[in-house]
Amino acid sequence: MSRVMDKEVAYGYLTIVGITLAAASPLPVPVSVHMLIITFAIIWVGSVNSTKKPQEGEDEMEVMQSKDAYMFPIIGSVTLGSLYLVFKYLPKEYVNYVVKAYFFVFGVFVLGAKFSTILASVLPPSTVESLTKQKWSFVVPSFLASKKPEERKDKKPETVVNTPLDLIGYMLSTPVAIWYLTHNHWVASNMFGVAFSIQGIEMISLGSYFNGAVLLGGLFFYDVFWVFGTDVMVTVAKSFDAPIKLLFPQMWEGKPSLLGLGDIVIPGIFIAMMLRFDIKRGDASRPYFKNVMVSYFLGLATTVGVMYAFKAAQPALLYLVPACLGSTMLTGFLRGELKTLMAYNEEKKEEGEAEDDSKKDK
């Protein structure tokens, strides 16, 4: 991805920083306002970033296959149930020590990458050029690699390319990680959560609209069951002391409200796909992206409203899934493009398949 941010991304980051500073100040920022603004900005930034090509040393976008979409709710349920049992039968403090140590290391690299991108946009071009000339390549240990060598196109071990600018980003993110580890402050936790969310949205493709519909549909029932049917989801979310959720301090209550990163990233990767769909069609007005962004905003606002009305935790995907799928299908129907939308596919084909398709087109 390009190191220099365009205006859309820059405005998104400024919005995230602005609302966070406002919420951390004595100003009475309502939870609903904080939540709606920051999630909207995260998805906007991640979606725009997902349209950019990766630079040298960066992994290409991970494309989800149909079987992954079908299995995701099942795997998620097994993972959630396992975490519930871990917290039930093991000392919560020791489990969170291990979890925090992992996110300390992971967070330094992910947040550091975002800091280096911001620096590349604010520093003079000559300075950025001098800080990116020298490069070092590191082989990622097999237990940390996203793919095994045999699963990669080049059949080589996964490597990471770093520059002096990247190292400066890591130096800036390390104090944040120490702050999070020692004080567990909600701002430090949210900084990691924002970075993880943007990274997930910009690096994961659903592969096709069909995969997206299957995944969102499956997670709709997953979320409803684990929130309304059991206490598992709420218990794990409250016990798991890690930046897998965004925290929103409440004005008159001690405990902050929270929103799981899954309620941002899962709809976010779907929304990002709609932006790429608009771009592929050459539609500068971006109707699908804009409509689904507004629908997500309204869906999340409904979630917050129902949560306050009933004073109980709500499965956000109960409202977000119909909002996202419904708005895109309605847009496609009204524009006479529903068939094209349903057939949209980003899964990479083998060379032989691509040649066959080109012959058919001719």
Short mmCIF file of C-alpha atoms in Angstrom, two decimals:
data_model
loop_
_atom_site.label_atom_id
_atom_site.label_comp_id
_atom_site.label_asym_id
_atom_site.label_seq_id
_atom_site.Cartn_x
_atom_site.Cartn_y
_atom_site.Cartn_z
CA MET A 1 0.00 0.00 0.00
CA SER A 2 1.16 3.51 -0.73
CA ARG A 3 2.91 5.09 2.22
CA VAL A 4 1.38 8.50 1.52
CA MET A 5 -2.24 8.89 2.59
CA ASP A 6 -4.78 10.52 0.34
CA LYS A 7 -7.15 13.14 1.71
CA GLU A 8 -9.97 10.69 2.45
CA VAL A 9 -7.75 8.57 4.67
CA ALA A 10 -6.15 11.62 6.32
CA TYR A 11 -9.59 13.02 7.22
CA GLY A 12 -10.55 9.61 8.60
CA TYR A 13 -7.51 9.48 10.88
CA LEU A 14 -8.09 13.07 12.01
CA THR A 15 -11.68 12.15 12.89
CA ILE A 16 -10.51 9.17 14.95
CA VAL A 17 -7.94 11.27 16.80
CA GLY A 18 -10.39 14.13 17.32
CA ILE A 19 -13.22 12.08 18.80
CA THR A 20 -10.77 10.15 21.02
CA LEU A 21 -9.27 13.36 22.40
CA ALA A 22 -12.73 14.78 22.99
CA ALA A 23 -13.84 11.64 24.86
CA ALA A 24 -10.63 11.68 26.96
CA SER A 25 -11.17 15.33 27.90
CA PRO A 26 -13.62 16.68 30.51
CA LEU A 27 -16.10 17.28 27.69
CA PRO A 28 -19.29 15.21 28.11
CA VAL A 29 -19.16 13.11 24.91
CA PRO A 30 -22.11 10.66 24.78
CA VAL A 31 -21.19 7.01 24.21
CA SER A 32 -23.45 6.84 21.16
CA VAL A 33 -21.71 9.79 19.48
CA HIS A 34 -18.24 8.43 20.28
CA MET A 35 -19.12 4.95 19.03
CA LEU A 36 -20.83 6.01 15.81
CA ILE A 37 -18.16 8.49 14.74
CA ILE A 38 -15.12 6.32 15.43
CA THR A 39 -16.55 3.16 13.82
CA PHE A 40 -17.63 5.11 10.73
CA ALA A 41 -14.12 6.57 10.39
CA ILE A 42 -12.41 3.19 10.90
CA ILE A 43 -14.44 1.52 8.16
CA TRP A 44 -13.94 4.48 5.85
CA VAL A 45 -10.14 4.41 6.27
CA GLY A 46 -9.91 0.62 5.96
CA SER A 47 -12.13 0.55 2.88
CA VAL A 48 -10.14 3.22 1.04
CA ASN A 49 -6.86 1.53 1.97
CA SER A 50 -8.17 -1.79 0.63
CA THR A 51 -8.22 -0.34 -2.90
CA LYS A 52 -4.45 0.28 -2.92
CA LYS A 53 -1.82 -2.14 -4.17
CA PRO A 54 0.64 -3.57 -1.60
CA GLN A 55 4.21 -2.34 -1.62
CA GLU A 56 7.34 -4.47 -1.62
CA GLY A 57 7.46 -6.65 1.48
CA GLU A 58 3.74 -6.31 2.17
CA ASP A 59 1.40 -9.27 1.90
CA GLU A 60 -1.27 -9.26 -0.77
CA MET A 61 -4.89 -9.15 0.31
CA GLU A 62 -6.05 -12.41 1.85
CA VAL A 63 -8.97 -13.71 -0.22
CA MET A 64 -11.63 -15.75 1.54
CA GLN A 65 -12.92 -18.91 -0.14
CA SER A 66 -16.50 -20.16 -0.02
CA LYS A 67 -15.63 -22.96 2.42
CA ASP A 68 -14.09 -20.37 4.76
CA ALA A 69 -17.31 -18.36 4.75
CA TYR A 70 -19.35 -21.47 5.59
CA MET A 71 -16.99 -22.60 8.35
CA PHE A 72 -16.33 -19.22 9.98
CA PRO A 73 -19.38 -19.21 12.33
CA ILE A 74 -18.58 -22.79 13.39
CA ILE A 75 -14.92 -22.04 14.06
CA GLY A 76 -15.94 -18.85 15.84
CA SER A 77 -18.35 -20.78 18.06
CA VAL A 78 -15.71 -23.37 18.99
CA THR A 79 -13.19 -20.62 19.78
CA LEU A 80 -15.71 -18.65 21.84
CA GLY A 81 -16.76 -21.75 23.79
CA SER A 82 -13.13 -22.66 24.46
CA LEU A 83 -12.36 -19.17 25.78
CA TYR A 84 -15.42 -19.35 28.02
CA LEU A 85 -14.18 -22.62 29.55
CA VAL A 86 -10.66 -21.23 29.95
CA PHE A 87 -11.94 -18.22 31.88
CA LYS A 88 -14.30 -20.39 33.91
CA TYR A 89 -11.75 -22.95 35.10
CA LEU A 90 -8.42 -21.09 35.01
CA PRO A 91 -7.34 -17.99 36.95
CA LYS A 92 -8.43 -15.05 34.82
CA GLU A 93 -5.43 -12.95 35.83
CA TYR A 94 -2.85 -15.44 34.49
CA VAL A 95 -4.75 -15.96 31.23
CA ASN A 96 -4.85 -12.22 30.66
CA TYR A 97 -1.11 -11.90 31.40
CA VAL A 98 -0.39 -14.24 28.49
CA VAL A 99 -2.93 -12.50 26.26
CA LYS A 100 -1.54 -9.07 27.06
CA ALA A 101 2.01 -10.19 26.32
CA TYR A 102 0.93 -11.42 22.88
CA PHE A 103 -0.97 -8.24 22.03
CA PHE A 104 1.95 -6.15 23.33
CA VAL A 105 4.21 -7.58 20.60
CA PHE A 106 1.53 -7.78 17.90
CA GLY A 107 0.30 -4.29 18.69
CA VAL A 108 3.74 -2.71 18.40
CA PHE A 109 4.06 -3.90 14.79
CA VAL A 110 0.51 -3.17 13.63
CA LEU A 111 0.24 0.24 15.29
CA GLY A 112 3.82 1.02 14.27
CA ALA A 113 2.92 0.43 10.62
CA LYS A 114 0.10 2.97 10.93
CA PHE A 115 2.41 5.49 12.56
CA SER A 116 4.94 5.11 9.71
CA THR A 117 2.16 5.73 7.17
CA ILE A 118 1.14 8.91 8.99
CA LEU A 119 4.77 10.06 9.17
CA ALA A 120 5.21 9.48 5.45
CA SER A 121 2.33 11.87 4.84
CA VAL A 122 3.45 14.70 7.11
CA LEU A 123 7.22 14.65 6.58
CA PRO A 124 8.85 16.37 3.58
CA PRO A 125 9.10 14.04 0.53
CA SER A 126 12.92 14.27 0.57
CA THR A 127 12.98 13.09 4.20
CA VAL A 128 10.61 10.21 3.45
CA GLU A 129 12.75 9.18 0.49
CA SER A 130 15.90 9.12 2.61
CA LEU A 131 14.13 7.10 5.32
CA THR A 132 12.88 4.46 2.88
CA LYS A 133 15.98 3.91 0.74
CA GLN A 134 17.62 1.39 3.04
CA LYS A 135 15.70 -1.86 3.47
CA TRP A 136 16.10 -4.94 5.61
CA SER A 137 14.36 -8.24 4.99
CA PHE A 138 13.42 -10.57 7.83
CA VAL A 139 12.09 -14.11 7.55
CA VAL A 140 8.95 -14.50 9.64
CA PRO A 141 9.15 -17.50 12.05
CA SER A 142 6.95 -20.36 10.85
CA PHE A 143 4.72 -20.21 13.94
CA LEU A 144 3.95 -16.53 13.24
CA ALA A 145 3.66 -16.72 9.45
CA SER A 146 0.21 -16.29 7.91
CA LYS A 147 1.01 -18.91 5.27
CA LYS A 148 3.36 -21.86 4.97
CA PRO A 149 5.98 -21.69 2.16
CA GLU A 150 4.14 -24.34 0.13
CA GLU A 151 0.94 -22.24 0.28
CA ARG A 152 2.65 -19.15 -1.16
CA LYS A 153 2.98 -18.43 -4.88
CA ASP A 154 6.78 -18.17 -4.77
CA LYS A 155 7.06 -21.20 -2.43
CA LYS A 156 9.40 -19.16 -0.22
CA PRO A 157 9.13 -18.39 3.51
CA GLU A 158 7.18 -15.27 4.41
CA THR A 159 9.40 -12.22 4.74
CA VAL A 160 8.93 -8.72 6.09
CA VAL A 161 10.71 -5.73 4.57
CA ASN A 162 11.44 -2.86 6.94
CA THR A 163 12.95 0.58 6.45
CA PRO A 164 14.23 3.20 8.90
CA LEU A 165 10.79 4.83 8.64
CA ASP A 166 9.18 1.59 9.81
CA LEU A 167 11.57 1.40 12.76
CA ILE A 168 10.59 4.95 13.77
CA GLY A 169 6.94 3.83 13.66
CA TYR A 170 7.74 0.91 15.97
CA MET A 171 9.58 3.26 18.33
CA LEU A 172 6.47 5.44 18.52
CA SER A 173 4.12 2.50 19.10
CA THR A 174 6.23 0.90 21.84
CA PRO A 175 5.38 3.56 24.49
CA VAL A 176 1.69 3.04 23.67
CA ALA A 177 2.13 -0.71 24.21
CA ILE A 178 3.88 -0.09 27.54
CA TRP A 179 1.10 2.31 28.55
CA TYR A 180 -1.48 -0.34 27.70
CA LEU A 181 0.43 -3.06 29.54
CA THR A 182 1.05 -1.07 32.72
CA HIS A 183 -2.06 1.11 33.03
CA ASN A 184 -4.64 -0.66 30.84
CA HIS A 185 -5.96 2.76 29.84
CA TRP A 186 -8.91 2.73 27.45
CA VAL A 187 -7.18 5.14 25.04
CA ALA A 188 -4.16 2.83 24.66
CA SER A 189 -6.44 -0.18 24.23
CA ASN A 190 -8.51 1.65 21.62
CA MET A 191 -5.40 2.72 19.71
CA PHE A 192 -4.57 -0.96 19.24
CA GLY A 193 -8.19 -1.83 18.47
CA VAL A 194 -8.41 0.87 15.80
CA ALA A 195 -5.14 -0.29 14.20
CA PHE A 196 -6.24 -3.96 14.23
CA SER A 197 -9.62 -3.07 12.71
CA ILE A 198 -8.17 -0.97 9.88
CA GLN A 199 -5.56 -3.65 9.18
CA GLY A 200 -8.24 -6.35 9.00
CA ILE A 201 -10.53 -4.38 6.70
CA GLU A 202 -7.76 -3.41 4.29
CA MET A 203 -6.10 -6.85 4.17
CA ILE A 204 -9.06 -9.26 3.89
CA SER A 205 -11.27 -9.80 0.86
CA LEU A 206 -14.48 -11.80 1.06
CA GLY A 207 -13.74 -13.15 -2.42
CA SER A 208 -17.24 -12.63 -3.78
CA TYR A 209 -20.56 -11.06 -2.92
CA PHE A 210 -21.95 -14.56 -2.41
CA ASN A 211 -19.25 -15.33 0.17
CA GLY A 212 -20.05 -12.07 1.92
CA ALA A 213 -23.76 -12.89 2.08
CA VAL A 214 -23.02 -16.39 3.43
CA LEU A 215 -20.59 -15.09 6.04
CA LEU A 216 -22.83 -12.26 7.24
CA GLY A 217 -25.86 -14.56 7.27
CA GLY A 218 -24.05 -17.20 9.32
CA LEU A 219 -22.68 -14.65 11.79
CA PHE A 220 -26.16 -13.12 12.13
CA PHE A 221 -27.39 -16.35 13.75
CA TYR A 222 -24.07 -16.84 15.57
CA ASP A 223 -24.32 -13.44 17.24
CA VAL A 224 -28.00 -13.79 18.13
CA PHE A 225 -27.53 -17.24 19.67
CA TRP A 226 -24.43 -16.47 21.75
CA VAL A 227 -25.81 -13.17 23.08
CA PHE A 228 -29.48 -13.96 23.62
CA GLY A 229 -29.25 -17.74 24.11
CA THR A 230 -26.35 -17.88 26.58
CA ASP A 231 -24.12 -15.71 28.73
CA VAL A 232 -21.01 -16.92 26.87
CA MET A 233 -20.44 -13.94 24.57
CA VAL A 234 -20.92 -11.29 27.25
CA THR A 235 -18.83 -13.22 29.80
CA VAL A 236 -15.88 -13.65 27.42
CA ALA A 237 -16.07 -10.03 26.26
CA LYS A 238 -15.95 -8.76 29.85
CA SER A 239 -13.28 -11.24 30.99
CA PHE A 240 -10.95 -11.05 27.99
CA ASP A 241 -8.68 -8.16 28.89
CA ALA A 242 -7.29 -7.48 25.42
CA PRO A 243 -7.79 -4.91 22.64
CA ILE A 244 -10.35 -7.05 20.81
CA LYS A 245 -13.00 -4.44 21.57
CA LEU A 246 -13.33 -0.67 21.61
CA LEU A 247 -14.09 0.91 24.97
CA PHE A 248 -16.32 3.96 25.39
CA PRO A 249 -16.22 5.71 28.78
CA GLN A 250 -19.62 6.67 30.09
CA MET A 251 -20.20 10.09 31.57
CA TRP A 252 -21.96 9.07 34.77
CA GLU A 253 -20.95 5.43 35.17
CA GLY A 254 -17.66 3.81 36.12
CA LYS A 255 -17.68 0.94 33.62
CA PRO A 256 -17.26 1.80 29.93
CA SER A 257 -19.51 0.48 27.16
CA LEU A 258 -17.83 -1.77 24.62
CA LEU A 259 -18.11 -2.82 21.00
CA GLY A 260 -16.36 -5.95 19.75
CA LEU A 261 -13.96 -5.51 16.84
CA GLY A 262 -15.90 -8.20 14.99
CA ASP A 263 -18.86 -5.82 14.78
CA ILE A 264 -16.58 -3.40 12.94
CA VAL A 265 -14.29 -5.65 10.89
CA ILE A 266 -16.84 -8.18 9.60
CA PRO A 267 -19.25 -5.57 8.16
CA GLY A 268 -16.16 -3.49 7.30
CA ILE A 269 -14.66 -6.03 4.91
CA PHE A 270 -18.08 -6.32 3.23
CA ILE A 271 -18.35 -2.55 2.90
CA ALA A 272 -14.78 -2.35 1.54
CA MET A 273 -15.73 -4.91 -1.10
CA MET A 274 -18.59 -2.65 -2.18
CA LEU A 275 -16.13 0.21 -2.67
CA ARG A 276 -13.96 -2.01 -4.87
CA PHE A 277 -17.11 -3.07 -6.74
CA ASP A 278 -17.94 0.58 -7.45
CA ILE A 279 -14.37 1.24 -8.61
CA LYS A 280 -14.33 -1.81 -10.87
CA ARG A 281 -17.54 -0.60 -12.50
CA GLY A 282 -15.98 2.82 -12.99
CA ASP A 283 -18.76 4.58 -11.09
CA ALA A 284 -17.25 7.71 -9.53
CA SER A 285 -20.41 8.37 -7.50
CA ARG A 286 -19.76 5.11 -5.53
CA PRO A 287 -23.47 4.41 -4.87
CA TYR A 288 -23.05 0.97 -3.28
CA PHE A 289 -20.31 2.10 -0.93
CA LYS A 290 -22.10 5.27 0.17
CA ASN A 291 -25.45 3.53 0.67
CA VAL A 292 -24.00 0.66 2.69
CA MET A 293 -21.96 3.08 4.82
CA VAL A 294 -25.11 5.03 5.69
CA SER A 295 -26.96 1.77 6.37
CA TYR A 296 -24.18 0.56 8.70
CA PHE A 297 -24.36 3.87 10.56
CA LEU A 298 -28.14 3.55 10.97
CA GLY A 299 -27.83 -0.12 11.96
CA LEU A 300 -25.30 0.66 14.67
CA ALA A 301 -27.40 3.62 15.86
CA THR A 302 -30.35 1.22 16.17
CA THR A 303 -28.18 -1.19 18.18
CA VAL A 304 -27.20 1.57 20.62
CA GLY A 305 -30.79 2.80 20.90
CA VAL A 306 -32.17 -0.68 21.66
CA MET A 307 -29.33 -1.30 24.13
CA TYR A 308 -30.24 1.81 26.12
CA ALA A 309 -33.97 1.17 25.85
CA PHE A 310 -33.76 -2.38 27.25
CA LYS A 311 -30.61 -1.81 29.36
CA ALA A 312 -29.12 -5.05 28.06
CA ALA A 313 -26.31 -6.13 25.72
CA GLN A 314 -27.37 -6.43 22.10
CA PRO A 315 -25.98 -8.60 19.28
CA ALA A 316 -24.91 -5.80 16.94
CA LEU A 317 -24.94 -8.07 13.88
CA LEU A 318 -28.66 -8.58 14.43
CA TYR A 319 -29.09 -5.04 13.11
CA LEU A 320 -25.93 -4.60 11.01
CA VAL A 321 -26.32 -7.67 8.77
CA PRO A 322 -29.81 -6.78 7.46
CA ALA A 323 -28.66 -3.15 7.07
CA CYS A 324 -25.60 -4.08 4.98
CA LEU A 325 -27.10 -6.86 2.87
CA GLY A 326 -30.46 -5.14 2.48
CA SER A 327 -29.03 -1.80 1.35
CA THR A 328 -26.72 -3.34 -1.27
CA MET A 329 -29.42 -5.60 -2.69
CA LEU A 330 -31.91 -2.74 -2.78
CA THR A 331 -29.35 -0.52 -4.53
CA GLY A 332 -28.67 -3.25 -7.08
CA PHE A 333 -32.37 -3.84 -7.67
CA LEU A 334 -33.18 -0.14 -8.14
CA ARG A 335 -30.25 0.30 -10.53
CA GLY A 336 -31.05 -2.87 -12.48
CA GLU A 337 -27.68 -4.34 -11.50
CA LEU A 338 -28.72 -7.01 -9.01
CA LYS A 339 -27.46 -9.86 -11.20
CA THR A 340 -24.10 -8.14 -11.69
CA LEU A 341 -23.82 -7.54 -7.95
CA MET A 342 -24.59 -11.16 -7.11
CA ALA A 343 -22.00 -12.37 -9.62
CA TYR A 344 -19.21 -10.06 -8.35
CA ASN A 345 -16.10 -12.11 -7.63
CA GLU A 346 -12.60 -11.20 -6.42
CA GLU A 347 -11.24 -14.72 -6.06
CA LYS A 348 -7.99 -15.10 -7.95
CA LYS A 349 -8.05 -17.63 -10.74
CA GLU A 350 -5.28 -19.85 -11.95
CA GLU A 351 -3.64 -18.86 -15.22
CA GLY A 352 -5.38 -21.62 -17.16
CA GLU A 353 -8.80 -20.58 -15.93
CA ALA A 354 -8.10 -16.95 -16.73
CA GLU A 355 -7.14 -17.86 -20.30
CA ASP A 356 -10.34 -19.89 -20.74
CA ASP A 357 -12.41 -16.96 -19.51
CA SER A 358 -10.70 -14.57 -21.93
CA LYS A 359 -11.43 -16.91 -24.82
CA LYS A 360 -15.08 -17.09 -23.83
CA ASP A 361 -15.29 -13.30 -23.70
CA LYS A 362 -13.93 -13.13 -27.25
#
